[in-house]
Amino acid sequence: MAGQNDETDQKHLTLELKRRQFLQGLGFIGAGAGAIFTDRILNANSQAEAAQVQEFSATPRNNQNTGEIPRRPLGKTGVKVSAIGLGGATLGQAKTKEEAIRIAHEAIDNGITFMDNAWEYNKHRSEEWMGEALQGRRDKVFLMTKVCTHGRDRKVAMQQLEESLRRLKTDRLDLWQIHEVVYYNDPEMIFRPNGVIEALAQAKKEGKVRFVGFTGHKDPAIHLKMLSYNYPFDTVQMPLNCFDASFKSFEQQVLPELNKRGIAAIGMKSLSGNGNAVKKGIVSPQEAIRYAMSLPVATVVSGIDSLAVLRQNLAIARGFQPMQAKEMQALRDRCAQYAADGRFELFKTSKEFDADEGRIQHGFPPQSQMAT
């Protein structure tokens, strides 16, 4: 065992020396910001991949003294977005419309540019409230919403797009994503003739949408099946947190494929969807959000339904410094015993988290009719 440990230590020493030489060449030796991505930089499959990782690694360093929220490349789009985003689902759950507008305004004023939403969130209230909040501020944000056809055709998708644009009070979206790809037959339904995938191309051609992607929270295999069609998605949204790393892991299975293709990864459910792990004291909000933001993602969509939560998350994101590799692994190890049965990621295993809109379109009963 001692010989194995000595050999491992020597490998770590050699890697650290290479890392320091690499970072010194870049001009930010000692920063620590690039340390967790050393392996990816040194073993990059292409110059483009190395450049992407290098830019991501350096971004926090550029913001650590200013207290600004870092901005990161959105894949190959040429656009940069804030490393943390404002979640539309929870914005629509604020106590009042006035508070939701204050949340959005304070988020924008403090450097959050990425705005998440979906056609169906809170029976359209989320888009309506965000639309009001963005009046006079539309050009300060990167606006995304999701199309919720759930298998319905191109025509329905385009109708939903017009409704979303009207509620959001804008004539264009920066990003339009297919929402909640969580059923195993969803890829076939999406890519069938006259399916929603054709609406993405039409919307871009008509200038109503700049970029396109898809989202889902159920199974990495479904995401990989979507990617197998080799459609030129700009973004993919998925759950990324310290429990996901050890259970049906999007981090382990999907994230590397996105990085290889230059598709922007958008993280969500950093607090495992409902925050139960935080409530039980297993992780702190700071640990959970820092972990997700330390992954090679463009942004992490954060659930924010109050000014208090917004300010907590702003404090984490300002001048953000990524976790070191050892710190991330220690957190994974600590959470692994709780992750094995999926108890803190029930959105992967339970139908309770599948929205009624999608359930009905797939021929399943709504949540109110399900046995409890």
Short mmCIF file of C-alpha atoms in Angstrom, two decimals:
data_model
loop_
_atom_site.label_atom_id
_atom_site.label_comp_id
_atom_site.label_asym_id
_atom_site.label_seq_id
_atom_site.Cartn_x
_atom_site.Cartn_y
_atom_site.Cartn_z
CA MET A 1 0.00 0.00 0.00
CA ALA A 2 2.85 2.37 0.84
CA GLY A 3 4.31 1.94 -2.63
CA GLN A 4 0.96 2.73 -4.24
CA ASN A 5 0.58 5.84 -2.10
CA ASP A 6 4.09 7.02 -3.03
CA GLU A 7 3.33 6.50 -6.71
CA THR A 8 0.03 8.39 -6.38
CA ASP A 9 1.74 11.24 -4.54
CA GLN A 10 4.38 11.46 -7.26
CA LYS A 11 1.68 11.63 -9.93
CA HIS A 12 -0.06 14.40 -8.02
CA LEU A 13 3.24 16.27 -7.68
CA THR A 14 3.94 15.96 -11.39
CA LEU A 15 0.44 17.15 -12.27
CA GLU A 16 0.73 20.08 -9.87
CA LEU A 17 4.06 21.09 -11.45
CA LYS A 18 2.47 20.98 -14.91
CA ARG A 19 -0.46 22.97 -13.61
CA ARG A 20 1.75 25.67 -12.14
CA GLN A 21 3.82 25.90 -15.31
CA PHE A 22 0.62 26.17 -17.37
CA LEU A 23 -0.93 28.81 -15.15
CA GLN A 24 2.33 30.75 -14.96
CA GLY A 25 2.36 30.87 -18.73
CA LEU A 26 -1.13 32.31 -18.67
CA GLY A 27 -0.14 34.98 -16.18
CA PHE A 28 -2.35 34.04 -13.24
CA ILE A 29 -0.21 31.69 -11.19
CA GLY A 30 -1.29 31.59 -7.60
CA ALA A 31 -4.88 32.51 -8.32
CA GLY A 32 -6.21 29.03 -7.66
CA ALA A 33 -9.16 29.78 -9.91
CA GLY A 34 -8.00 27.41 -12.63
CA ALA A 35 -6.94 24.57 -10.39
CA ILE A 36 -10.10 22.48 -10.55
CA PHE A 37 -9.95 22.45 -14.35
CA THR A 38 -6.28 21.48 -14.68
CA ASP A 39 -7.02 17.97 -15.89
CA ARG A 40 -9.39 19.27 -18.55
CA ILE A 41 -6.87 21.87 -19.75
CA LEU A 42 -3.88 19.52 -19.83
CA ASN A 43 -5.86 16.71 -21.44
CA ALA A 44 -8.05 18.77 -23.76
CA ASN A 45 -8.89 16.98 -26.99
CA SER A 46 -8.51 20.13 -29.06
CA GLN A 47 -7.24 23.69 -28.90
CA ALA A 48 -10.84 24.92 -28.94
CA GLU A 49 -11.72 22.81 -25.89
CA ALA A 50 -8.62 24.03 -24.06
CA ALA A 51 -9.48 27.63 -24.88
CA GLN A 52 -13.04 27.19 -23.63
CA VAL A 53 -11.88 25.72 -20.32
CA GLN A 54 -9.15 28.35 -19.98
CA GLU A 55 -11.65 31.17 -20.44
CA PHE A 56 -14.06 29.62 -17.94
CA SER A 57 -11.27 29.13 -15.39
CA ALA A 58 -10.02 32.69 -15.71
CA THR A 59 -13.41 34.37 -15.49
CA PRO A 60 -13.79 34.22 -11.68
CA ARG A 61 -10.27 35.61 -11.24
CA ASN A 62 -11.26 38.65 -13.26
CA ASN A 63 -14.14 39.37 -10.89
CA GLN A 64 -12.80 38.48 -7.46
CA ASN A 65 -11.71 42.00 -6.52
CA THR A 66 -14.65 43.86 -8.05
CA GLY A 67 -17.45 41.91 -6.38
CA GLU A 68 -19.15 41.50 -9.74
CA ILE A 69 -20.99 38.39 -10.82
CA PRO A 70 -18.81 36.54 -13.35
CA ARG A 71 -19.96 36.16 -16.92
CA ARG A 72 -19.23 33.02 -18.85
CA PRO A 73 -19.37 31.95 -22.50
CA LEU A 74 -22.66 30.39 -23.58
CA GLY A 75 -21.05 27.52 -25.46
CA LYS A 76 -20.10 28.47 -29.01
CA THR A 77 -22.71 31.23 -29.38
CA GLY A 78 -20.27 34.10 -28.83
CA VAL A 79 -22.49 35.41 -26.01
CA LYS A 80 -21.61 35.65 -22.33
CA VAL A 81 -24.17 35.32 -19.53
CA SER A 82 -24.09 35.71 -15.77
CA ALA A 83 -22.81 32.63 -13.95
CA ILE A 84 -26.03 32.51 -11.93
CA GLY A 85 -29.51 33.01 -13.35
CA LEU A 86 -32.96 33.95 -12.09
CA GLY A 87 -35.42 31.02 -12.12
CA GLY A 88 -38.83 31.78 -13.60
CA ALA A 89 -40.77 29.06 -11.80
CA THR A 90 -39.98 30.45 -8.35
CA LEU A 91 -40.28 34.07 -9.47
CA GLY A 92 -43.94 33.31 -10.18
CA GLN A 93 -44.27 31.99 -6.62
CA ALA A 94 -43.28 35.27 -4.95
CA LYS A 95 -45.86 36.59 -2.49
CA THR A 96 -47.03 39.32 -4.85
CA LYS A 97 -46.41 40.58 -8.35
CA GLU A 98 -44.83 43.69 -6.87
CA GLU A 99 -42.28 41.61 -4.96
CA ALA A 100 -41.53 39.54 -8.06
CA ILE A 101 -40.81 42.73 -9.98
CA ARG A 102 -38.55 43.99 -7.18
CA ILE A 103 -36.69 40.67 -7.20
CA ALA A 104 -36.12 40.87 -10.95
CA HIS A 105 -35.04 44.52 -10.81
CA GLU A 106 -32.59 43.95 -7.97
CA ALA A 107 -31.21 40.88 -9.71
CA ILE A 108 -30.60 42.84 -12.93
CA ASP A 109 -29.16 45.83 -11.09
CA ASN A 110 -26.67 43.50 -9.40
CA GLY A 111 -25.45 41.83 -12.58
CA ILE A 112 -27.72 38.82 -13.13
CA THR A 113 -28.39 38.72 -16.86
CA PHE A 114 -29.74 35.19 -17.43
CA MET A 115 -33.53 35.03 -17.12
CA ASP A 116 -35.18 31.58 -17.04
CA ASN A 117 -38.86 30.91 -17.72
CA ALA A 118 -41.34 28.53 -19.36
CA TRP A 119 -44.66 28.86 -21.16
CA GLU A 120 -46.49 26.80 -18.52
CA TYR A 121 -44.92 28.05 -15.26
CA ASN A 122 -47.57 28.91 -12.67
CA LYS A 123 -50.30 28.93 -15.31
CA HIS A 124 -48.42 31.58 -17.31
CA ARG A 125 -48.02 33.94 -14.32
CA SER A 126 -44.23 33.62 -14.35
CA GLU A 127 -43.96 34.95 -17.89
CA GLU A 128 -46.49 37.70 -17.22
CA TRP A 129 -44.67 38.96 -14.13
CA MET A 130 -41.27 38.74 -15.77
CA GLY A 131 -42.59 40.59 -18.78
CA GLU A 132 -43.69 43.48 -16.60
CA ALA A 133 -40.39 43.46 -14.72
CA LEU A 134 -38.39 43.68 -17.96
CA GLN A 135 -40.07 46.82 -19.23
CA GLY A 136 -37.22 49.28 -19.82
CA ARG A 137 -34.68 46.58 -18.98
CA ARG A 138 -35.12 44.06 -21.79
CA ASP A 139 -31.76 44.86 -23.40
CA LYS A 140 -29.94 44.26 -20.12
CA VAL A 141 -30.81 40.59 -19.95
CA PHE A 142 -30.46 37.31 -21.81
CA LEU A 143 -34.06 36.12 -21.95
CA MET A 144 -34.95 32.44 -22.15
CA THR A 145 -38.27 30.67 -22.05
CA LYS A 146 -39.33 27.13 -22.85
CA VAL A 147 -41.86 25.68 -25.25
CA CYS A 148 -44.17 23.17 -23.58
CA THR A 149 -45.60 21.14 -26.44
CA HIS A 150 -44.87 17.81 -24.71
CA GLY A 151 -45.13 15.96 -27.97
CA ARG A 152 -47.56 18.26 -29.74
CA ASP A 153 -46.67 19.49 -33.21
CA ARG A 154 -44.83 22.40 -34.77
CA LYS A 155 -48.00 24.49 -35.12
CA VAL A 156 -48.77 24.29 -31.39
CA ALA A 157 -45.16 25.17 -30.61
CA MET A 158 -45.32 28.30 -32.76
CA GLN A 159 -48.60 29.31 -31.11
CA GLN A 160 -46.95 28.94 -27.71
CA LEU A 161 -44.03 31.04 -28.88
CA GLU A 162 -46.35 33.90 -29.84
CA GLU A 163 -48.08 33.66 -26.47
CA SER A 164 -44.75 33.69 -24.62
CA LEU A 165 -43.56 36.71 -26.57
CA ARG A 166 -46.77 38.55 -25.79
CA ARG A 167 -46.60 37.80 -22.06
CA LEU A 168 -42.91 38.63 -21.88
CA LYS A 169 -43.62 41.88 -23.78
CA THR A 170 -40.84 41.36 -26.31
CA ASP A 171 -40.50 40.57 -30.00
CA ARG A 172 -37.63 38.12 -29.63
CA LEU A 173 -36.13 35.52 -27.33
CA ASP A 174 -32.45 35.03 -26.78
CA LEU A 175 -33.01 31.34 -26.08
CA TRP A 176 -35.96 29.01 -26.64
CA GLN A 177 -35.74 25.54 -25.14
CA ILE A 178 -37.90 22.41 -25.37
CA HIS A 179 -39.24 21.96 -21.86
CA GLU A 180 -39.21 18.89 -19.64
CA VAL A 181 -37.87 16.14 -21.87
CA VAL A 182 -38.49 13.46 -19.22
CA TYR A 183 -40.31 10.58 -20.94
CA TYR A 184 -38.40 7.85 -22.71
CA ASN A 185 -40.35 8.33 -25.94
CA ASP A 186 -39.91 12.11 -25.93
CA PRO A 187 -36.96 12.17 -28.37
CA GLU A 188 -38.96 10.28 -31.01
CA MET A 189 -41.95 12.60 -30.50
CA ILE A 190 -39.77 15.69 -30.69
CA PHE A 191 -37.90 14.66 -33.84
CA ARG A 192 -40.82 13.19 -35.75
CA PRO A 193 -41.95 14.94 -38.97
CA ASN A 194 -43.81 18.15 -38.09
CA GLY A 195 -42.62 17.83 -34.51
CA VAL A 196 -41.50 20.60 -32.21
CA ILE A 197 -37.93 20.38 -33.50
CA GLU A 198 -39.16 21.94 -36.75
CA ALA A 199 -40.54 24.89 -34.78
CA LEU A 200 -37.06 25.65 -33.43
CA ALA A 201 -35.71 26.04 -36.94
CA GLN A 202 -38.73 28.09 -38.06
CA ALA A 203 -38.47 30.44 -35.07
CA LYS A 204 -34.78 31.08 -35.76
CA LYS A 205 -35.44 31.65 -39.46
CA GLU A 206 -38.15 34.19 -38.63
CA GLY A 207 -35.83 36.06 -36.26
CA LYS A 208 -37.97 35.45 -33.19
CA VAL A 209 -35.37 33.27 -31.48
CA ARG A 210 -31.58 33.53 -31.43
CA PHE A 211 -30.58 30.20 -29.90
CA VAL A 212 -32.27 26.88 -29.09
CA GLY A 213 -31.91 24.00 -26.64
CA PHE A 214 -33.76 21.50 -24.48
CA THR A 215 -34.23 20.73 -20.80
CA GLY A 216 -35.05 17.77 -18.59
CA HIS A 217 -34.56 16.39 -15.09
CA LYS A 218 -35.34 12.67 -15.27
CA ASP A 219 -32.57 10.50 -16.68
CA PRO A 220 -29.20 11.19 -18.33
CA ALA A 221 -30.04 8.49 -20.87
CA ILE A 222 -32.86 10.64 -22.27
CA HIS A 223 -30.52 13.61 -22.67
CA LEU A 224 -27.97 11.42 -24.43
CA LYS A 225 -30.66 10.08 -26.75
CA MET A 226 -31.63 13.65 -27.65
CA LEU A 227 -27.99 14.40 -28.41
CA SER A 228 -27.70 11.27 -30.56
CA TYR A 229 -29.78 12.99 -33.25
CA ASN A 230 -26.87 15.44 -33.70
CA TYR A 231 -29.18 18.44 -33.89
CA PRO A 232 -27.24 21.73 -33.53
CA PHE A 233 -28.52 22.62 -30.07
CA ASP A 234 -26.90 25.68 -28.51
CA THR A 235 -27.78 24.77 -24.92
CA VAL A 236 -28.91 21.90 -22.70
CA GLN A 237 -30.38 22.39 -19.23
CA MET A 238 -30.19 19.69 -16.54
CA PRO A 239 -29.94 19.09 -12.78
CA LEU A 240 -26.42 19.51 -11.41
CA ASN A 241 -25.74 19.29 -7.71
CA CYS A 242 -23.55 17.49 -5.17
CA PHE A 243 -25.99 14.55 -4.96
CA ASP A 244 -26.35 14.14 -8.73
CA ALA A 245 -22.64 13.33 -8.91
CA SER A 246 -23.34 9.92 -7.29
CA PHE A 247 -26.83 9.03 -8.58
CA LYS A 248 -28.05 8.79 -12.21
CA SER A 249 -25.50 11.49 -12.81
CA PHE A 250 -25.92 14.21 -15.41
CA GLU A 251 -22.56 15.57 -14.30
CA GLN A 252 -20.78 12.32 -15.07
CA GLN A 253 -22.68 11.25 -18.20
CA VAL A 254 -24.02 14.33 -20.00
CA LEU A 255 -21.80 17.25 -19.04
CA PRO A 256 -18.63 15.82 -20.64
CA GLU A 257 -20.51 15.23 -23.89
CA LEU A 258 -21.78 18.82 -23.94
CA ASN A 259 -18.31 20.20 -23.29
CA LYS A 260 -16.90 18.03 -26.07
CA ARG A 261 -19.49 19.38 -28.51
CA GLY A 262 -19.25 23.00 -27.38
CA ILE A 263 -22.90 23.02 -26.27
CA ALA A 264 -23.55 25.31 -23.31
CA ALA A 265 -24.58 23.49 -20.13
CA ILE A 266 -27.20 25.20 -17.99
CA GLY A 267 -27.39 23.87 -14.44
CA MET A 268 -30.53 23.73 -12.34
CA LYS A 269 -31.73 22.20 -9.06
CA SER A 270 -28.51 23.08 -7.26
CA LEU A 271 -30.43 22.67 -3.97
CA SER A 272 -31.82 19.35 -5.22
CA GLY A 273 -35.15 20.78 -6.29
CA ASN A 274 -36.86 21.37 -2.95
CA GLY A 275 -34.02 22.23 -0.59
CA ASN A 276 -34.66 19.28 1.73
CA ALA A 277 -30.96 18.52 2.02
CA VAL A 278 -30.39 22.08 3.22
CA LYS A 279 -33.30 21.87 5.65
CA LYS A 280 -31.85 18.68 7.11
CA GLY A 281 -28.42 20.28 7.53
CA ILE A 282 -26.58 17.96 5.14
CA VAL A 283 -25.33 20.81 2.97
CA SER A 284 -25.50 24.57 3.25
CA PRO A 285 -26.91 26.78 0.48
CA GLN A 286 -23.42 28.20 0.01
CA GLU A 287 -21.87 24.75 -0.48
CA ALA A 288 -24.61 23.57 -2.81
CA ILE A 289 -24.60 26.62 -5.06
CA ARG A 290 -20.82 26.93 -5.10
CA TYR A 291 -20.55 23.28 -6.10
CA ALA A 292 -22.89 23.72 -9.06
CA MET A 293 -21.20 26.95 -10.15
CA SER A 294 -17.79 25.27 -9.92
CA LEU A 295 -18.71 22.83 -12.68
CA PRO A 296 -17.94 23.76 -16.32
CA VAL A 297 -21.35 25.29 -16.98
CA ALA A 298 -22.44 28.54 -18.57
CA THR A 299 -24.87 29.40 -15.79
CA VAL A 300 -26.75 27.92 -12.85
CA VAL A 301 -30.46 28.76 -12.72
CA SER A 302 -31.35 29.53 -9.12
CA GLY A 303 -34.77 29.27 -7.53
CA ILE A 304 -35.51 32.67 -5.99
CA ASP A 305 -38.91 33.60 -4.58
CA SER A 306 -37.96 36.40 -2.19
CA LEU A 307 -35.55 39.27 -1.82
CA ALA A 308 -33.91 37.46 1.10
CA VAL A 309 -33.06 34.44 -1.07
CA LEU A 310 -31.89 36.72 -3.87
CA ARG A 311 -29.49 38.56 -1.58
CA GLN A 312 -28.18 35.29 -0.15
CA ASN A 313 -27.42 34.03 -3.66
CA LEU A 314 -25.94 37.33 -4.77
CA ALA A 315 -23.50 37.11 -1.86
CA ILE A 316 -22.39 33.68 -3.08
CA ALA A 317 -22.06 34.74 -6.72
CA ARG A 318 -20.25 38.06 -6.30
CA GLY A 319 -16.55 37.64 -7.01
CA PHE A 320 -17.17 33.89 -7.19
CA GLN A 321 -14.23 31.58 -6.65
CA PRO A 322 -14.63 27.94 -7.79
CA MET A 323 -14.20 25.17 -5.28
CA GLN A 324 -10.88 23.37 -5.41
CA ALA A 325 -10.94 19.82 -6.78
CA LYS A 326 -10.31 18.30 -3.34
CA GLU A 327 -13.10 20.39 -1.84
CA MET A 328 -15.55 19.25 -4.51
CA GLN A 329 -14.60 15.61 -4.04
CA ALA A 330 -14.94 15.88 -0.27
CA LEU A 331 -18.46 17.22 -0.72
CA ARG A 332 -19.32 14.44 -3.17
CA ASP A 333 -18.01 11.87 -0.71
CA ARG A 334 -19.98 13.40 2.14
CA CYS A 335 -23.19 13.36 0.11
CA ALA A 336 -22.72 9.95 -1.52
CA GLN A 337 -24.33 8.01 1.35
CA TYR A 338 -27.46 10.18 1.02
CA ALA A 339 -27.44 10.12 -2.79
CA ALA A 340 -27.51 6.36 -3.33
CA ASP A 341 -31.29 5.96 -3.05
CA GLY A 342 -32.18 9.26 -4.73
CA ARG A 343 -34.00 10.63 -1.70
CA PHE A 344 -32.79 14.18 -2.37
CA GLU A 345 -33.39 13.98 -6.12
CA LEU A 346 -36.92 12.67 -6.26
CA PHE A 347 -37.45 14.48 -9.56
CA LYS A 348 -35.40 11.64 -11.09
CA THR A 349 -37.44 8.82 -9.58
CA SER A 350 -40.92 10.14 -8.76
CA LYS A 351 -43.74 11.17 -11.07
CA GLU A 352 -44.72 13.77 -8.50
CA PHE A 353 -42.39 16.27 -10.14
CA ASP A 354 -43.65 15.79 -13.70
CA ALA A 355 -45.88 18.71 -14.66
CA ASP A 356 -49.55 18.11 -15.47
CA GLU A 357 -49.15 19.69 -18.90
CA GLY A 358 -46.73 16.97 -19.94
CA ARG A 359 -48.55 14.15 -18.16
CA ILE A 360 -51.82 14.91 -19.92
CA GLN A 361 -50.17 15.16 -23.34
CA HIS A 362 -48.58 11.76 -22.79
CA GLY A 363 -51.92 10.23 -21.84
CA PHE A 364 -51.26 10.06 -18.09
CA PRO A 365 -53.60 11.35 -15.35
CA PRO A 366 -52.85 14.73 -13.73
CA GLN A 367 -51.26 14.85 -10.31
CA SER A 368 -54.65 15.35 -8.62
CA GLN A 369 -55.76 11.93 -9.83
CA MET A 370 -52.66 10.02 -8.88
CA ALA A 371 -52.71 7.68 -5.88
CA THR A 372 -50.78 8.98 -2.89
#
